[in-house]
Short mmCIF file of C-alpha atoms and ligand atoms in Angstrom, two decimals:
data_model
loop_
_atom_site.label_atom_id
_atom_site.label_comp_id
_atom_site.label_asym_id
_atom_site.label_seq_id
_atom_site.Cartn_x
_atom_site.Cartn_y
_atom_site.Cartn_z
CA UNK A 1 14.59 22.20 3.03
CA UNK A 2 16.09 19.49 1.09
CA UNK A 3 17.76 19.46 -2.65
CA UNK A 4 14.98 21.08 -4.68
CA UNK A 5 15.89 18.04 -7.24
CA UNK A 6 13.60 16.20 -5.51
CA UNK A 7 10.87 18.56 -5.25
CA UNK A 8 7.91 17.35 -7.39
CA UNK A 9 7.34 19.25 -11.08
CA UNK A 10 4.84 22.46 -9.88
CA UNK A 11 1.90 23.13 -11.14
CA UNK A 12 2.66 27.08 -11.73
CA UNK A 13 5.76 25.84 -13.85
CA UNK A 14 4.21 23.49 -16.03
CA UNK A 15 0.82 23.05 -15.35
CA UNK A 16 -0.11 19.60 -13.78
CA UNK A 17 -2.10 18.10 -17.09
CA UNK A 18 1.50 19.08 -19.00
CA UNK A 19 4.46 16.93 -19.36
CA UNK A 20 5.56 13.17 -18.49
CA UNK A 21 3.81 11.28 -15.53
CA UNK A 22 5.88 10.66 -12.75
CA UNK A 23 4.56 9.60 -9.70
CA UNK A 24 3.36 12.75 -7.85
CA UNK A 25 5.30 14.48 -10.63
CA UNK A 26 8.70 13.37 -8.73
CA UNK A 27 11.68 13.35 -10.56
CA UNK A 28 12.52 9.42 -12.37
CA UNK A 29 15.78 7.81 -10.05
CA UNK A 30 16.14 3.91 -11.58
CA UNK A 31 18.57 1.99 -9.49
CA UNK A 32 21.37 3.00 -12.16
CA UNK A 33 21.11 7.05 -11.62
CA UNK A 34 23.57 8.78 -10.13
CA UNK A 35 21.67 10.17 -6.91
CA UNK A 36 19.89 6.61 -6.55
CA UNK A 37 21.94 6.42 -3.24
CA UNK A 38 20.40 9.71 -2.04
CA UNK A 39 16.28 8.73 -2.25
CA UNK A 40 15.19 7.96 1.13
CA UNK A 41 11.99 7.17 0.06
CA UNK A 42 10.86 5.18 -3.39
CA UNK A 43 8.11 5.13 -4.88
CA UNK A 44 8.03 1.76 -7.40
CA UNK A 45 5.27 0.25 -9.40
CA UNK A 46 4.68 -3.23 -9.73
CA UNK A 47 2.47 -3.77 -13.07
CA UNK A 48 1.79 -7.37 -12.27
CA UNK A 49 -1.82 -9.11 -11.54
CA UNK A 50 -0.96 -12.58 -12.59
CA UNK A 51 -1.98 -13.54 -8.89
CA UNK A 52 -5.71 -12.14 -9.88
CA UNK A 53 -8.48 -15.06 -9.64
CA UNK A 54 -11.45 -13.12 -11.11
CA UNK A 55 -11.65 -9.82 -12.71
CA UNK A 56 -7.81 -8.52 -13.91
CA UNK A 57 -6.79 -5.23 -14.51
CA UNK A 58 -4.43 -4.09 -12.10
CA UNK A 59 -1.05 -4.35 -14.13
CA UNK A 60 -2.22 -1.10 -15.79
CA UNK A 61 -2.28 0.15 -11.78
CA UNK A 62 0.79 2.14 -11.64
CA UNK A 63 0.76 3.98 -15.23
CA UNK A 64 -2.99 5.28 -13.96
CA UNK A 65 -1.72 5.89 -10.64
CA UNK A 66 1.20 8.25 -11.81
CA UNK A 67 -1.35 10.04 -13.94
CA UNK A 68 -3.59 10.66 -11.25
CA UNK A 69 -0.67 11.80 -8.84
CA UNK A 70 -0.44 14.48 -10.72
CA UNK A 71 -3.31 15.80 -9.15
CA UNK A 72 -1.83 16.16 -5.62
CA UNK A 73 -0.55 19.55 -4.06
CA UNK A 74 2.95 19.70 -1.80
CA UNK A 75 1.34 20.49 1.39
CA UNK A 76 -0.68 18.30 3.32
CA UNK A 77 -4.43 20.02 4.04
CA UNK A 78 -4.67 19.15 7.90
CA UNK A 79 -1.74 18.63 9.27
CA UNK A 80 0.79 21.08 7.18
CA UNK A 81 2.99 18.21 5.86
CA UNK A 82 5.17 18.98 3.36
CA UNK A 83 6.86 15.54 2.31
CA UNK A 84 8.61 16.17 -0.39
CA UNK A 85 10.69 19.23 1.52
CA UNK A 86 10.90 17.31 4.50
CA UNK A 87 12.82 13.88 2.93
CA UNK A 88 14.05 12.62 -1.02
CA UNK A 89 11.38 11.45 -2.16
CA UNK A 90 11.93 9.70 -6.02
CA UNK A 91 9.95 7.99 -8.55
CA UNK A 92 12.19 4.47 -8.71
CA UNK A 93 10.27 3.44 -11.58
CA UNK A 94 8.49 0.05 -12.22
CA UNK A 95 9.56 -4.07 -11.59
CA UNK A 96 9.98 -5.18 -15.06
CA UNK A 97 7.28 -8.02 -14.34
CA UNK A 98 7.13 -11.54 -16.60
CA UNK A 99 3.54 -11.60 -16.92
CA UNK A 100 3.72 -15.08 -18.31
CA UNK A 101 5.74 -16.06 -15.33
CA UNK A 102 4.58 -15.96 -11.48
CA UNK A 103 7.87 -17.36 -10.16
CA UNK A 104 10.03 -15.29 -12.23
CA UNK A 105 8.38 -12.28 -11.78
CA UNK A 106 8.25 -13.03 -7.55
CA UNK A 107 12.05 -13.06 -7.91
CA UNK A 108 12.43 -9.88 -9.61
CA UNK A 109 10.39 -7.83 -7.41
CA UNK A 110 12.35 -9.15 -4.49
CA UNK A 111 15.58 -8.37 -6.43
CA UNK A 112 14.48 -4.79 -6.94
CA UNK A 113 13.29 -4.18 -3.77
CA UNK A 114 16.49 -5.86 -1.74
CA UNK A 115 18.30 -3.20 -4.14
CA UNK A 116 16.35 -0.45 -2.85
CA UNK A 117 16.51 -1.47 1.01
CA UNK A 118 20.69 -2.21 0.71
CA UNK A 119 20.35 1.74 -0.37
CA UNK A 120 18.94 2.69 2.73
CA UNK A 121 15.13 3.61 0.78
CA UNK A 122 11.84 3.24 2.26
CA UNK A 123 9.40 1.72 -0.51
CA UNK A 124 5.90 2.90 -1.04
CA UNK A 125 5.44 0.14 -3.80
CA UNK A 126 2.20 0.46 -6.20
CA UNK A 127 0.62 -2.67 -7.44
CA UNK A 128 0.05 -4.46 -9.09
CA UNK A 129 -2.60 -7.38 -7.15
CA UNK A 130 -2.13 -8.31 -3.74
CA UNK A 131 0.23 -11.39 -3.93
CA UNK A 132 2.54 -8.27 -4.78
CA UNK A 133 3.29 -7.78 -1.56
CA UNK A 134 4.70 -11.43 -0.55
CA UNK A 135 7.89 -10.87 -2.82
CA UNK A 136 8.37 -7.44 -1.32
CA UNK A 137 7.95 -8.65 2.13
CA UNK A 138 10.65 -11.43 1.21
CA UNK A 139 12.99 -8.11 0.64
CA UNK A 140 11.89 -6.30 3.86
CA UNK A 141 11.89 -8.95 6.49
CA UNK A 142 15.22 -10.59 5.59
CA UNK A 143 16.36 -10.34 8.59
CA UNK A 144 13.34 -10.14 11.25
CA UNK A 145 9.76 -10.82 10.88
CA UNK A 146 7.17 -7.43 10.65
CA UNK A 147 4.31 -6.15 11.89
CA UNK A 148 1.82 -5.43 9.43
CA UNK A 149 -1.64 -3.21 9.68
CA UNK A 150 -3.05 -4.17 6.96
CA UNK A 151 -6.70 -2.50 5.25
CA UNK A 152 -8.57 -4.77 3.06
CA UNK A 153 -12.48 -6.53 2.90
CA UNK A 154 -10.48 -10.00 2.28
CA UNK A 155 -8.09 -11.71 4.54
CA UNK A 156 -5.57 -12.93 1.84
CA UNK A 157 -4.84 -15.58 4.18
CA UNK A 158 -6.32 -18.87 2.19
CA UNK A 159 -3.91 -21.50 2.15
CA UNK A 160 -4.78 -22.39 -1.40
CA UNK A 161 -6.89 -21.97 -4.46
CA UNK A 162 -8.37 -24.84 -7.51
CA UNK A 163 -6.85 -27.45 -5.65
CA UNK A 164 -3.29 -26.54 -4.43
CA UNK A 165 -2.29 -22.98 -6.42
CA UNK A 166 -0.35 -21.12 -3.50
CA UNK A 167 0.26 -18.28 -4.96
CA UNK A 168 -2.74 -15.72 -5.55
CA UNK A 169 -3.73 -12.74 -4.61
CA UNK A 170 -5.63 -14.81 -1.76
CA UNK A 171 -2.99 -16.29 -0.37
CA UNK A 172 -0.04 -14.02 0.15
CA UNK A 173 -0.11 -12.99 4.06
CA UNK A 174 -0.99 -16.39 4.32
CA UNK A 175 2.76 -17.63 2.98
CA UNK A 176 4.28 -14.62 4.25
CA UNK A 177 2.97 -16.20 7.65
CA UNK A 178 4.79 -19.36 6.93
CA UNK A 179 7.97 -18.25 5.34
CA UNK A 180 8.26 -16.37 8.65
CA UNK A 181 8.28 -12.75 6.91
CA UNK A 182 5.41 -11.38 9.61
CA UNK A 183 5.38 -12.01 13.46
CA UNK A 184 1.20 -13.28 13.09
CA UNK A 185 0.79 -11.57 16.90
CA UNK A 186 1.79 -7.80 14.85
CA UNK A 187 -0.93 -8.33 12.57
CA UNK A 188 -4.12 -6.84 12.29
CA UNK A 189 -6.42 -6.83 9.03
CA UNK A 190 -9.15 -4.02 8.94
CA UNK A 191 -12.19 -3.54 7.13
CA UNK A 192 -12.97 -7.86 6.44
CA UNK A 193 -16.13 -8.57 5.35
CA UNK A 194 -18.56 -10.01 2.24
CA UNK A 195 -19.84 -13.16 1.31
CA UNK A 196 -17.07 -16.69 1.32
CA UNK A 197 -16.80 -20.15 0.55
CA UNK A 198 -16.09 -21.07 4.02
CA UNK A 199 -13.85 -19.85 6.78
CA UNK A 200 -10.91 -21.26 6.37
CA UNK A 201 -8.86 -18.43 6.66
CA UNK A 202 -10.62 -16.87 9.75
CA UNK A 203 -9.54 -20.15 11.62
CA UNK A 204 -5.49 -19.81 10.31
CA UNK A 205 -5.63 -16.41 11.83
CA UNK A 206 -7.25 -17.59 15.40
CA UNK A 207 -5.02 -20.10 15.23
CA UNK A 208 -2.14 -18.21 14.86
CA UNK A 209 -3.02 -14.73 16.54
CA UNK A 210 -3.38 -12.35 13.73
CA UNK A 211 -6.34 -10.15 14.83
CA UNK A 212 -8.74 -9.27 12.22
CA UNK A 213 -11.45 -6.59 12.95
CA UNK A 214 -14.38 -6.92 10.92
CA UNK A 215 -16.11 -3.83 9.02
CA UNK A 216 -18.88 -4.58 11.77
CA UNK A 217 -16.95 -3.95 14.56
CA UNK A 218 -15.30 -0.97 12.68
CA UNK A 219 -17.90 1.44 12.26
CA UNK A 220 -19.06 -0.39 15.59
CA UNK A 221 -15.93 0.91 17.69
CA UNK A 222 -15.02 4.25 15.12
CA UNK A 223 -11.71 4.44 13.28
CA UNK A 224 -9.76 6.48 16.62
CA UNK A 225 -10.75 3.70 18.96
CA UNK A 226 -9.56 1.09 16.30
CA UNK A 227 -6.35 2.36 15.22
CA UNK A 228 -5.60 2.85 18.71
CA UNK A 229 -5.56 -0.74 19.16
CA UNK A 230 -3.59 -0.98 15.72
CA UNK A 231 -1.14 0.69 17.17
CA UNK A 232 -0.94 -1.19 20.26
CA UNK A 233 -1.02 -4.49 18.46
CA UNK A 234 2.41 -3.12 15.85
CA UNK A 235 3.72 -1.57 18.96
CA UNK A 236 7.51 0.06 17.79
CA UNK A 237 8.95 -2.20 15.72
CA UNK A 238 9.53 -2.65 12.16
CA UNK A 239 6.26 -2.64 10.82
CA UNK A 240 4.85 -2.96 6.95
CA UNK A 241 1.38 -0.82 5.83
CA UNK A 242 -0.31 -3.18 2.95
CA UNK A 243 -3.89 -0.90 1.44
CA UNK A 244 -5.89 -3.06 -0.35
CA UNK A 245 -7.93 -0.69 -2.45
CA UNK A 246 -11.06 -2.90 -2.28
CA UNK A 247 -11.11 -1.77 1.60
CA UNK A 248 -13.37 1.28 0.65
CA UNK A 249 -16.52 0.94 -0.37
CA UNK A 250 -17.23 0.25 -4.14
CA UNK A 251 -19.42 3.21 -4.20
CA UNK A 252 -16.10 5.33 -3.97
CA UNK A 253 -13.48 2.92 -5.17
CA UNK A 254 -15.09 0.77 -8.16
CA UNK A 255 -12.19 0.12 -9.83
CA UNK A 256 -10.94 -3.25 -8.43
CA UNK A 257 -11.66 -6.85 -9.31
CA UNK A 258 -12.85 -7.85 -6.13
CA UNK A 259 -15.27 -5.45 -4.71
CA UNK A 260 -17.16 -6.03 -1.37
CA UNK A 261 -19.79 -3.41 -0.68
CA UNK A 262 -20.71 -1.64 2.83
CA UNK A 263 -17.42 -0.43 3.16
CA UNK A 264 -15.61 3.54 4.10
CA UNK A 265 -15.78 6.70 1.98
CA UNK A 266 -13.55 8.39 0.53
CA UNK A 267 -12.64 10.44 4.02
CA UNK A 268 -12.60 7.05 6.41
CA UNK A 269 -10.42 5.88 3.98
CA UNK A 270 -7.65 8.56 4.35
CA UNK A 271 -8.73 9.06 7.79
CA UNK A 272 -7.49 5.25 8.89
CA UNK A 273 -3.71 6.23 7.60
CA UNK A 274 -3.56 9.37 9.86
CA UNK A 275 -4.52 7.46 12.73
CA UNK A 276 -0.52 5.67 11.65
CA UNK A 277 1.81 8.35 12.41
CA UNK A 278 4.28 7.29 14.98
CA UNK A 279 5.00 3.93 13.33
CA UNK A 280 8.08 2.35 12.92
CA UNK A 281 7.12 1.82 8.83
CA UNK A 282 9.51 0.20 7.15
CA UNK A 283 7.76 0.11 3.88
CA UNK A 284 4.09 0.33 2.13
CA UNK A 285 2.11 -1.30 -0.93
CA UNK A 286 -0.79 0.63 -2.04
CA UNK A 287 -2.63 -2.99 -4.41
CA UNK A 288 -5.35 -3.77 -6.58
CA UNK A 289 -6.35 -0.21 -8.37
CA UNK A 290 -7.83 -1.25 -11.67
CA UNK A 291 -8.27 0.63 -13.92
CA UNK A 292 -10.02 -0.88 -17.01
CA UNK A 293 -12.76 -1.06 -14.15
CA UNK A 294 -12.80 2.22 -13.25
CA UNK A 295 -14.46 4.56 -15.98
CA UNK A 296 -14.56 7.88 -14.28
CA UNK A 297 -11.09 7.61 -13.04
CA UNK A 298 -12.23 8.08 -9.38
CA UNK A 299 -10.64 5.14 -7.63
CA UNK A 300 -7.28 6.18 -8.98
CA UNK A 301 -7.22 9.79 -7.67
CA UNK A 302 -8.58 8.00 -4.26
CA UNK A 303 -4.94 5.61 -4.10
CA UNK A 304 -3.11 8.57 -5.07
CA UNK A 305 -4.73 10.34 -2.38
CA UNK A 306 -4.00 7.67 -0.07
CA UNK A 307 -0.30 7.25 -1.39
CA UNK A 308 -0.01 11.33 0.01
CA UNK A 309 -1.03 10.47 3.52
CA UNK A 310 0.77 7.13 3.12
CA UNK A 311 4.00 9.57 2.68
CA UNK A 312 3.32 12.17 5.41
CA UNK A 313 3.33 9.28 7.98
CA UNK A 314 6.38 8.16 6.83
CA UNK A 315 7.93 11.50 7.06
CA UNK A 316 6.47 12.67 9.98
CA UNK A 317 6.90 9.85 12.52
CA UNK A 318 6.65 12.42 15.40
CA UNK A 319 3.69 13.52 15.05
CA UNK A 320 0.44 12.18 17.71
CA UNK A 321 -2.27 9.55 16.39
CA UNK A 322 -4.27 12.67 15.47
CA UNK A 323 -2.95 15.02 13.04
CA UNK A 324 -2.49 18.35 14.33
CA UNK A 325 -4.45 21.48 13.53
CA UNK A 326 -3.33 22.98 10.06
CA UNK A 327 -0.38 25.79 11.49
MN1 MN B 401 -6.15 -7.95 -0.79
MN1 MN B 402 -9.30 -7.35 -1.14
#
């Protein structure tokens, strides 16, 4: 058992609707606190959707997702996970984003988070849109390309959007692809599917050899069968999880900007980040929770409930492809 400092708040001390949000009532380490050094895994927001191209909303991501956290218990249901006991976990607080600014605001995520890998700290970063994750990969894969499985109904990989923007939330693996932050063979995208312009982005990843399974060939094959291959495909090296919220179906996840329905429930969707442990995860983005488009507050309890399993993979990297038996 680890420094009970960073054990999260409990709910029979101060009951869970009491006190400050944290995320999963964690205690608050900014880079300039004394134990900063000591968190081996970070939890950061990013409130930042100036990459959005329809329906915004996810800049008020992280303060919703902290609330909801508070919601989750310290033990994991199925496979007896306790993360919190097991490694320092910490809540490293939020990017300060320019929300006027895309290319500032790039730069000081990937200042933050080159901070918090110098210290040694795995990031489970909270977004924030998707082109989040392209200034945070800049930090990660200094110095080797990653792997990547990556959930999502959208490929983010469009070169472009109204005539030459590069830098949307459609576009992000996409540049990360060209800046040479993620080896295209170590990527798969899960869950692709919905209407599109044209296929533009299907073609970069043939071309290049990202392998995209779409939510045909999902419920086609079944989630063990697929993440099997995921697996295969990341192999043991550093590899980066990116959840796109809008991989679950809008039925159970309405609160995003760019829905696509016939998608997983609630359990495929925590089911799919089981099927991780054993992964070499150097770091995680949980994107595009919005809340100003999610009235019942559903979606946001459903990331925080991902952001748990998210964590007991990352603490547990023993552990087989299917979680053990409660003890
Ligand atoms: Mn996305
Ligand atoms: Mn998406």
């Amino acid at each position: 058992m680890n420094d009970s400092f960073f054990h999260p708040v409990s709910g029979f001390d101060l009951p869970r609707f009491a006190g400050i949000p944290t995320f999963m009532r964690l205690p608050h380490v900014p880079r300039d606190h004394a134990r900063f050094s000591e968190v081996q895994i970070g939890l950061i927001g990013v409130p930042w959707d100036s990459g959005t191209t329809n329906r915004p909303g996810p800049r008020h991501g992280p303060r919703q997702l902290r609330d909801a956290s508070t919601m989750i218990r310290a033990e994991h249901g199925v496979s007896g996970v306790r993360p919190f006991e097991t490694v320092n976990c910490a809540d490293l607080g939020d990017v300060a984003p320019n929300p006027a600014d895309i290319t500032d605001t790039m730069a000081r995520i990937t200042a933050f988070l080159a901070d918090v890998r110098q210290a040694g700290i795995t990031p489970l970063t909270v977004g924030g849109d998707h082109l989040t994750s392209l200034p945070v990969l800049r930090a990660l894969a200094a110095d080797e390309p990653l792997g990547m499985v990556h959930f999502d109904s959208h490929t983010d990989l469009f070169h472009s959007y109204f005539g030459g923007t590069m830098f949307t939330h459609g576009t992000p693996f996409r540049r990360a692809v060209e800046e040479g932050l993620l080896d295209p063979k170590r990527v798969i995208q899960i869950g692709i599917r919905g209407t599109a312009y044209d296929r533009e982005d299907r073609d970069f990843a043939q071309a290049v050899g990202i392998r995209i399974v779409t939510i045909e060939e999902f419920f086609d094959r079944g989630i063990a069968d697929v993440m099997a291959e995921a697996r295969e495909i990341v192999g043991r090296r550093p590899t980066y999880l990116s959840y796109d919220i809008d991989f679950i179906d809008p039925a159970f996840a309405p609160g995003t900007g760019t829905p696509e329905v016939g998608g997983p429930n609630s359990f495929q969707a925590l089911q799919v980040v089981r099927e991780l442990a054993g992964l070499n995860l150097v770091g995680a983005d949980l994107v595009e929770v919005s809340p100003p488009f999610d009235a019942s507050g559903a979606t946001a309890f459903l990331g925080a409930s991902i952001m748990f399993e998210m964590l007991c993979v990352m603490v547990a990297p023993g552990l087989p492809g299917k979680a053990p038996p409660r003890r």
